[in-house]
XYZ file of C-alpha atoms in Angstrom:
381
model
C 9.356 19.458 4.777
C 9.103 16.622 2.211
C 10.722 14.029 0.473
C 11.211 13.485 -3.559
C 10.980 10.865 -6.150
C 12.260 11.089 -9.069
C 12.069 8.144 -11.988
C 13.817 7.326 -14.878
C 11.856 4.667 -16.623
C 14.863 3.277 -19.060
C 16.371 -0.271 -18.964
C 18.745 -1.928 -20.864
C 17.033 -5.001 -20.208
C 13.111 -5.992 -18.509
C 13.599 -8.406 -15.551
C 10.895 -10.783 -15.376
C 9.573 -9.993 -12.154
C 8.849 -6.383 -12.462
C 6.004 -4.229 -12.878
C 7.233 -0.921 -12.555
C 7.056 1.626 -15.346
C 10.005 1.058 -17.698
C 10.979 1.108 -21.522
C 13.776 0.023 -23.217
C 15.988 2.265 -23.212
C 17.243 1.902 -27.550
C 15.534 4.495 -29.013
C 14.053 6.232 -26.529
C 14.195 10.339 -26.425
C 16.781 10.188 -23.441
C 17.875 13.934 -23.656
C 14.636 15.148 -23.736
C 13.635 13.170 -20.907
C 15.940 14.287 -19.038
C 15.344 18.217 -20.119
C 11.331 18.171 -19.450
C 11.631 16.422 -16.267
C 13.803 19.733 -14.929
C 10.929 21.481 -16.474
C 8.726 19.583 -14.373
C 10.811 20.531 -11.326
C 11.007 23.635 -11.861
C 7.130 24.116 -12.685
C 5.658 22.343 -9.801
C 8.381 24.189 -7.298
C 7.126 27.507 -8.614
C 3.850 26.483 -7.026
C 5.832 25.268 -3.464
C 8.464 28.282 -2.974
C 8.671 27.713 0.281
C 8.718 23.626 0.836
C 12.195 22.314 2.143
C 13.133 19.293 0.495
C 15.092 16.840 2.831
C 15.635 13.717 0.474
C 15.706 13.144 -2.364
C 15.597 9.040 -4.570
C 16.045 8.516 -7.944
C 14.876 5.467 -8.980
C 13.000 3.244 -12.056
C 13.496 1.817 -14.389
C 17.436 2.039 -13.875
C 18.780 5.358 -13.547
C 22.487 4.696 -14.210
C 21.584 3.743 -17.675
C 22.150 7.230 -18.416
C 25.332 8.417 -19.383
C 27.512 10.269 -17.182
C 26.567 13.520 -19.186
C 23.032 12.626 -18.936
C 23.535 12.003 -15.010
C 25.329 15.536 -14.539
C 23.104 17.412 -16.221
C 20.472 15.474 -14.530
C 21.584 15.915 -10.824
C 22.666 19.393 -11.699
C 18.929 20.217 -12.511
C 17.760 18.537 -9.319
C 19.848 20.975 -7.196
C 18.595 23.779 -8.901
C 15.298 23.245 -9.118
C 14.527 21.803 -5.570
C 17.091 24.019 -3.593
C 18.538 20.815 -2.569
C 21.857 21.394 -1.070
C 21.842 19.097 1.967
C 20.372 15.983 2.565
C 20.093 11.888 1.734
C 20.376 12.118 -1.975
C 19.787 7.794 -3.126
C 20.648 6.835 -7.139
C 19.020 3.278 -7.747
C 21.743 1.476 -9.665
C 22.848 -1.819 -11.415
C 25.858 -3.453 -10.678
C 26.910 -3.807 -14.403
C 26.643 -0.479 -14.866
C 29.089 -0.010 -12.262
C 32.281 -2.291 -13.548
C 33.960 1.261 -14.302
C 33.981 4.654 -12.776
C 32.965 6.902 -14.739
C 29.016 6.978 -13.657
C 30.386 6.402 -10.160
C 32.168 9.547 -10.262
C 29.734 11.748 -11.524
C 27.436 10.361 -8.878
C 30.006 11.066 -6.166
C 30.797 14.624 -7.596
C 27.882 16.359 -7.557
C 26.898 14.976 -4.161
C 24.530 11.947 -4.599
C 25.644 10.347 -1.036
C 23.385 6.743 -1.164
C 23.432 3.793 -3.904
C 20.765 1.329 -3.649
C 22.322 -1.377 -6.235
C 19.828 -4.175 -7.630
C 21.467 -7.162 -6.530
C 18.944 -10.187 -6.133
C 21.098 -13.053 -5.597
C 24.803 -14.422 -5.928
C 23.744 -17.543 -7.498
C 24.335 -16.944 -11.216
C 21.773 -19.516 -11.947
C 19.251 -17.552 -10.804
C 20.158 -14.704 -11.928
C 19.701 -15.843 -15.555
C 16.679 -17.628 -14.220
C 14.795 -13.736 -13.062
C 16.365 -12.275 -16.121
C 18.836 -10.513 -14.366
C 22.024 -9.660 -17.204
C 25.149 -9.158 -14.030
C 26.565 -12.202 -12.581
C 27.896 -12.321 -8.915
C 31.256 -11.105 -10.000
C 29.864 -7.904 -10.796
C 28.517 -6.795 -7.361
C 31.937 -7.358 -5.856
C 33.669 -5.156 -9.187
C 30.477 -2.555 -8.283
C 31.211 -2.362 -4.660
C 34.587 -1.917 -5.091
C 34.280 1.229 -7.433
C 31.711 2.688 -5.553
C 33.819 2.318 -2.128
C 37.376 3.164 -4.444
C 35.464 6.753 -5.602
C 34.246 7.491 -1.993
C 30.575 5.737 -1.439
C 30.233 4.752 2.304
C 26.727 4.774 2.512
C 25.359 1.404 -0.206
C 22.777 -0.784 0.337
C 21.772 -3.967 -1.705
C 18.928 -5.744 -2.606
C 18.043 -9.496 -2.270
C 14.639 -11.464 -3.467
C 13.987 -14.922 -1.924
C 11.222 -17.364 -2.680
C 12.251 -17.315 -6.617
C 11.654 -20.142 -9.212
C 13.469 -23.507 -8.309
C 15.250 -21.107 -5.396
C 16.145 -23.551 -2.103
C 16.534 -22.033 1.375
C 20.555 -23.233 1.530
C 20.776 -21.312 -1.746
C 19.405 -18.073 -0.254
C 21.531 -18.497 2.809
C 24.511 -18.527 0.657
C 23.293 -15.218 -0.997
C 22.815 -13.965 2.575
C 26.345 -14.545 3.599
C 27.606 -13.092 0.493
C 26.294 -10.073 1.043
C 27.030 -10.120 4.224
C 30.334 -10.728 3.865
C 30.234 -7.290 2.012
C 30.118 -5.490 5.024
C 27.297 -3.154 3.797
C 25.655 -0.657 6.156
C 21.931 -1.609 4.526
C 20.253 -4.433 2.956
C 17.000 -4.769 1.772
C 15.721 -8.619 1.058
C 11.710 -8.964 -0.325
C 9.996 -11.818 -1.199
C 8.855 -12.296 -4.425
C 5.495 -10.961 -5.334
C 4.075 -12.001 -8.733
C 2.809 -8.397 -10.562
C 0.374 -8.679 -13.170
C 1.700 -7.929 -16.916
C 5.260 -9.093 -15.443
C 6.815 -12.270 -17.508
C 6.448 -14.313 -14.237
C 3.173 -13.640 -13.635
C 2.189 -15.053 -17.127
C 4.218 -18.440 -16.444
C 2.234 -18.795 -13.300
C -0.827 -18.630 -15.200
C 0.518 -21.418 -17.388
C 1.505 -23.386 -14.664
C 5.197 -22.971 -15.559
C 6.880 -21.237 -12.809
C 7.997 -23.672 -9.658
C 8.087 -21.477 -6.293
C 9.176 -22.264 -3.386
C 6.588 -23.117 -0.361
C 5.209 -20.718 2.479
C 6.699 -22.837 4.866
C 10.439 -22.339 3.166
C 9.494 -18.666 2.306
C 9.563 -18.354 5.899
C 12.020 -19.981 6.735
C 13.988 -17.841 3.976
C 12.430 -14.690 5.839
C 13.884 -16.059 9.452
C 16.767 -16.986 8.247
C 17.681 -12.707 6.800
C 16.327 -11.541 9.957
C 18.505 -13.793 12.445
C 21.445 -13.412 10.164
C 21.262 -9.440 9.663
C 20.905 -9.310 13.847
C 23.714 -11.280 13.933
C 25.718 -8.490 11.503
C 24.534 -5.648 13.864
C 22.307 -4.584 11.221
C 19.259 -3.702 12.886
C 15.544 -4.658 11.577
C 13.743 -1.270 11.274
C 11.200 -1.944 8.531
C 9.670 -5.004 7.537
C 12.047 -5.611 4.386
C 15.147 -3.179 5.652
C 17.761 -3.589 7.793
C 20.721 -1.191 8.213
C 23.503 -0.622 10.802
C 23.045 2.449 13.377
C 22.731 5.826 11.573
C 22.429 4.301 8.816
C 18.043 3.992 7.623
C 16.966 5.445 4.779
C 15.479 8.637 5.465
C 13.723 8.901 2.214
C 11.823 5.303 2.657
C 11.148 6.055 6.420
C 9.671 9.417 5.095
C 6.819 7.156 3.391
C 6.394 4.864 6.018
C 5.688 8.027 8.288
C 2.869 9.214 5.712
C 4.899 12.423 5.382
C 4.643 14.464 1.657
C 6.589 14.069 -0.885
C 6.918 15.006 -4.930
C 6.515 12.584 -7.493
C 8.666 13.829 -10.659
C 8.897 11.422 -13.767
C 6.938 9.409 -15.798
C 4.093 7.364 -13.763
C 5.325 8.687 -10.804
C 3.225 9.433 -8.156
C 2.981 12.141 -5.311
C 1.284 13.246 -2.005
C 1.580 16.788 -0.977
C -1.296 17.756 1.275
C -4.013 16.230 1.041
C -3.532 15.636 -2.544
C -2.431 11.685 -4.155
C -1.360 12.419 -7.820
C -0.017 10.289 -10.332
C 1.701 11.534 -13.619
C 1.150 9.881 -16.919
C 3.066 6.603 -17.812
C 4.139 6.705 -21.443
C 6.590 8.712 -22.398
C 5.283 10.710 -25.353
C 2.149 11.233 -22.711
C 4.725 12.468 -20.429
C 6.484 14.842 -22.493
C 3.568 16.604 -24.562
C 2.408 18.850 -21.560
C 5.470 19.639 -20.807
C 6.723 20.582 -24.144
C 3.773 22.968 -23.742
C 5.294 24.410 -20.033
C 2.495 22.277 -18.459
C 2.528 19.793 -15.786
C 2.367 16.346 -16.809
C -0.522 15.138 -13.981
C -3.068 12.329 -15.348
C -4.882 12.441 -11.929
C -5.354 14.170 -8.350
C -7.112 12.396 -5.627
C -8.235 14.355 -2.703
C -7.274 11.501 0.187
C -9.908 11.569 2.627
C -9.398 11.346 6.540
C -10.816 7.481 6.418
C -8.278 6.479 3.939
C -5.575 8.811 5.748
C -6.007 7.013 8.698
C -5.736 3.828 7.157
C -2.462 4.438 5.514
C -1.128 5.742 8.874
C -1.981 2.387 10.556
C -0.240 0.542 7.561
C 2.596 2.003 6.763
C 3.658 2.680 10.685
C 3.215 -0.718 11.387
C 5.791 -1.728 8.744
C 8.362 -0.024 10.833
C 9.841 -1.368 14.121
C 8.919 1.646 15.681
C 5.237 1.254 14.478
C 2.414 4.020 15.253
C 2.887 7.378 17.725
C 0.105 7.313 19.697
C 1.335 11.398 20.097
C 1.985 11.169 16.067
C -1.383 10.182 15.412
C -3.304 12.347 18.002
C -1.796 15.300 16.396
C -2.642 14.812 12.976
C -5.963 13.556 13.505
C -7.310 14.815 16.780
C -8.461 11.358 17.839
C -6.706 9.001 19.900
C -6.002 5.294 18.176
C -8.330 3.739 20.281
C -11.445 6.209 19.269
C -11.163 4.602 16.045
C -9.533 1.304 16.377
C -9.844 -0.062 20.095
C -11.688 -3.044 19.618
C -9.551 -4.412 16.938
C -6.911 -3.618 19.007
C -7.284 -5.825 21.720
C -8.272 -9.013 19.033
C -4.907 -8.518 17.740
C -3.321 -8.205 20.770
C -4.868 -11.446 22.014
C -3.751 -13.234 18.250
C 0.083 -11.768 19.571
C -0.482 -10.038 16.494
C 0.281 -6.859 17.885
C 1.584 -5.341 21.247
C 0.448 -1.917 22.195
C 2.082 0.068 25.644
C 1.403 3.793 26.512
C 3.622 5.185 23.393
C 3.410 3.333 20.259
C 1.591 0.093 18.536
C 3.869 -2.279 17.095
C 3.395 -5.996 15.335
C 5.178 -8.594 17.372
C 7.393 -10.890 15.591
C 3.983 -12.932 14.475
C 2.829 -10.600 13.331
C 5.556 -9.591 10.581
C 5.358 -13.047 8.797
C 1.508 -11.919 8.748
C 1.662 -8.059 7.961
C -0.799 -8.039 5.270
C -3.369 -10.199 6.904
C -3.057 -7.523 10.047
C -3.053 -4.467 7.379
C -6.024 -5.742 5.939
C -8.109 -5.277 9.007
C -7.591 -1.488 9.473
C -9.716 -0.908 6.275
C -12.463 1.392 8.094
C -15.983 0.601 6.579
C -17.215 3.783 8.452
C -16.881 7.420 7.811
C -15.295 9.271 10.378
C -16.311 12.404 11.528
């Protein structure tokens, strides 16, 4: 069983915050994107008859830039080529591509069942500000299509700690979205990327941030707010009403497999971490030739498996199986980690009982200080 990612690098515009792998879209060889990355389906399933594919995310870049033919012909060859007939199917979207229905439709029609819609803030300000092109009053046009064509299942995304952004001014972008009635939000501090527009202006001494001390505060604040909503805090950065978790994100932050289709997109099926090439035209020339479009493998070895199971459980509220981890690696936690352990129990970094290793509410606002020390200088054998 496994999960899969599939990316569609085009935008219409380049926020200045982002580092993922994206082109604009004018110009670019759209349709034949969209046919070689069915061939890439289809060529790397031939290899994995048998693997069930449970979810399935589509994101970028921004996926509904495509045209509604584009997206049908798309999620048709999805089906097809990963037997996916069942299952958490998530399109990534913008909310200005959403002020009609048509993309909605198509979406709804061919059985995508999950929008994650890029959001960021209700302060139109800002939005300039980040280089976002909506405005406020789109969300609420977007949510209404999407609800008007059928969509129950939407989550949104919100950044704090951006340029000149006060706490009182994320508030108000929490109650917004609140308001919404949503059954999932996602909120994430700002990180500064390198090669993003932002991260140059910091380097220039240009770009005003808020403080830790109000980027805290700005984390508190989502947490006690989304409790109060009945949305429940079950990853670090998500929060989602009962039933409602994505089962495609919790799928990474199990260290489960999953397929990486798409320009720079990267996989882990076995033991094997592979990443695809980036460009486009890099992309597309193997598979023009019926040839998988891989850059590099990277055999992951049980040190840095272990790692990544300490990490990315930890992110969850649920944290780390003691069972979970005993089964895959036929060692218990503490053969490998017990010492550390304890120190971070003793920080209240962590709290540990007879079934699972969680961080405490400390140790959230800390969670990549606490990551950090699960790096394993020694081989394990």
């Amino acid at each position: 069983m496994a999960g899969a990612y599939i990316h569609i690098p085009f935008c219409s515009h380049i926020c200045y915050y982002c580092d993922f792998n994206k082109v604009f879209i004018e110009g670019q060889p759209v349709d034949d994107y969209v046919d070689m990355l069915i061939r890439e389906m289809n060529l790397v399933m031939a290899s994995h008859p048998d693997e069930r594919i449970e979810t399935v995310y589509v994101g970028g870049g921004t996926p509904t830039t495509l045209t509604p033919a584009q997206l049908e012909r798309l999620i048709t060859g999805i089906r097809a080529a990963l037997h996916f007939d069942a299952g958490e199917f998530t399109f990534e979207a913008n909310p200005n591509d959403l002020l009609t229905t048509d993309k909605l439709q198509v979406l709804h029609d061919n059985g995508v069942n999950r929008l994650s819609i890029g959001v960021q803030s209700f302060n139109d300000d800002i939005l300039k500000r980040i280089g976002r092109t909506h405005r406020a009053a789109d969300v609420y046009q977007a949510i209404a299509n999407a609800r008007k064509v059928g969509f129950e299942n939407l989550s949104i995304d919100l950044i704090f700690r951006l340029p000149q952004q006060t706490r009182e001014d994320f508030l108000a972008s929490l109650h917004q979205a609140l308001d919404l009635d949503l059954p999932h939000y996602s909120t994430y501090s700002l990180i500064l990327e390198r090669k993003t527009i932002f991260y140059n202006l910091m380097r220039k001494g240009r770009l005003q941030l808020p403080n830790q001390d109000t980027e805290a505060d700005m984390y508190q604040d989502a947490i006690d707010l989304m409790v109060t909503h009945g949305l429940a805090q079950y990853e670090i950065s998500n929060f989602a009403k009962p039933g409602y978790q994505c089962q495609h994100n919790l799928l990474y932050w199990r260290n489960d497999h999953y397929f990486g289709f798409g320009a720079g997109a990267f996989g882990y099926v076995g033991r094997d971490r592979y990443h695809n090439f980036g460009p486009i035209q890099q992309y597309l020339a193997p598979l023009h030739d019926h040839k998988v479009p891989v850059i590099e493998h990277h055999l992951v070895p049980l040190e840095e498996q272990v790692e990544e199971e300490m990490f990315l459980g930890l992110r969850t509220r649920e944290g780390v199986s003691r069972q979970r981890f005993a089964d895959r690696y036929h060692m218990s936690v503490e053969a490998v980690y017990g010492e550390l352990l304890d120190q971070l129990v003793d920080q209240q970094l962590l709290e540990v009982d007879d079934q699972r290793i969680r961080l405490t509410n400390k140790g959230q606002f800390l969670g990549n200080e606490v990551f950090q020390q699960f790096l394993l200088d020694d081989q394990l054998v």
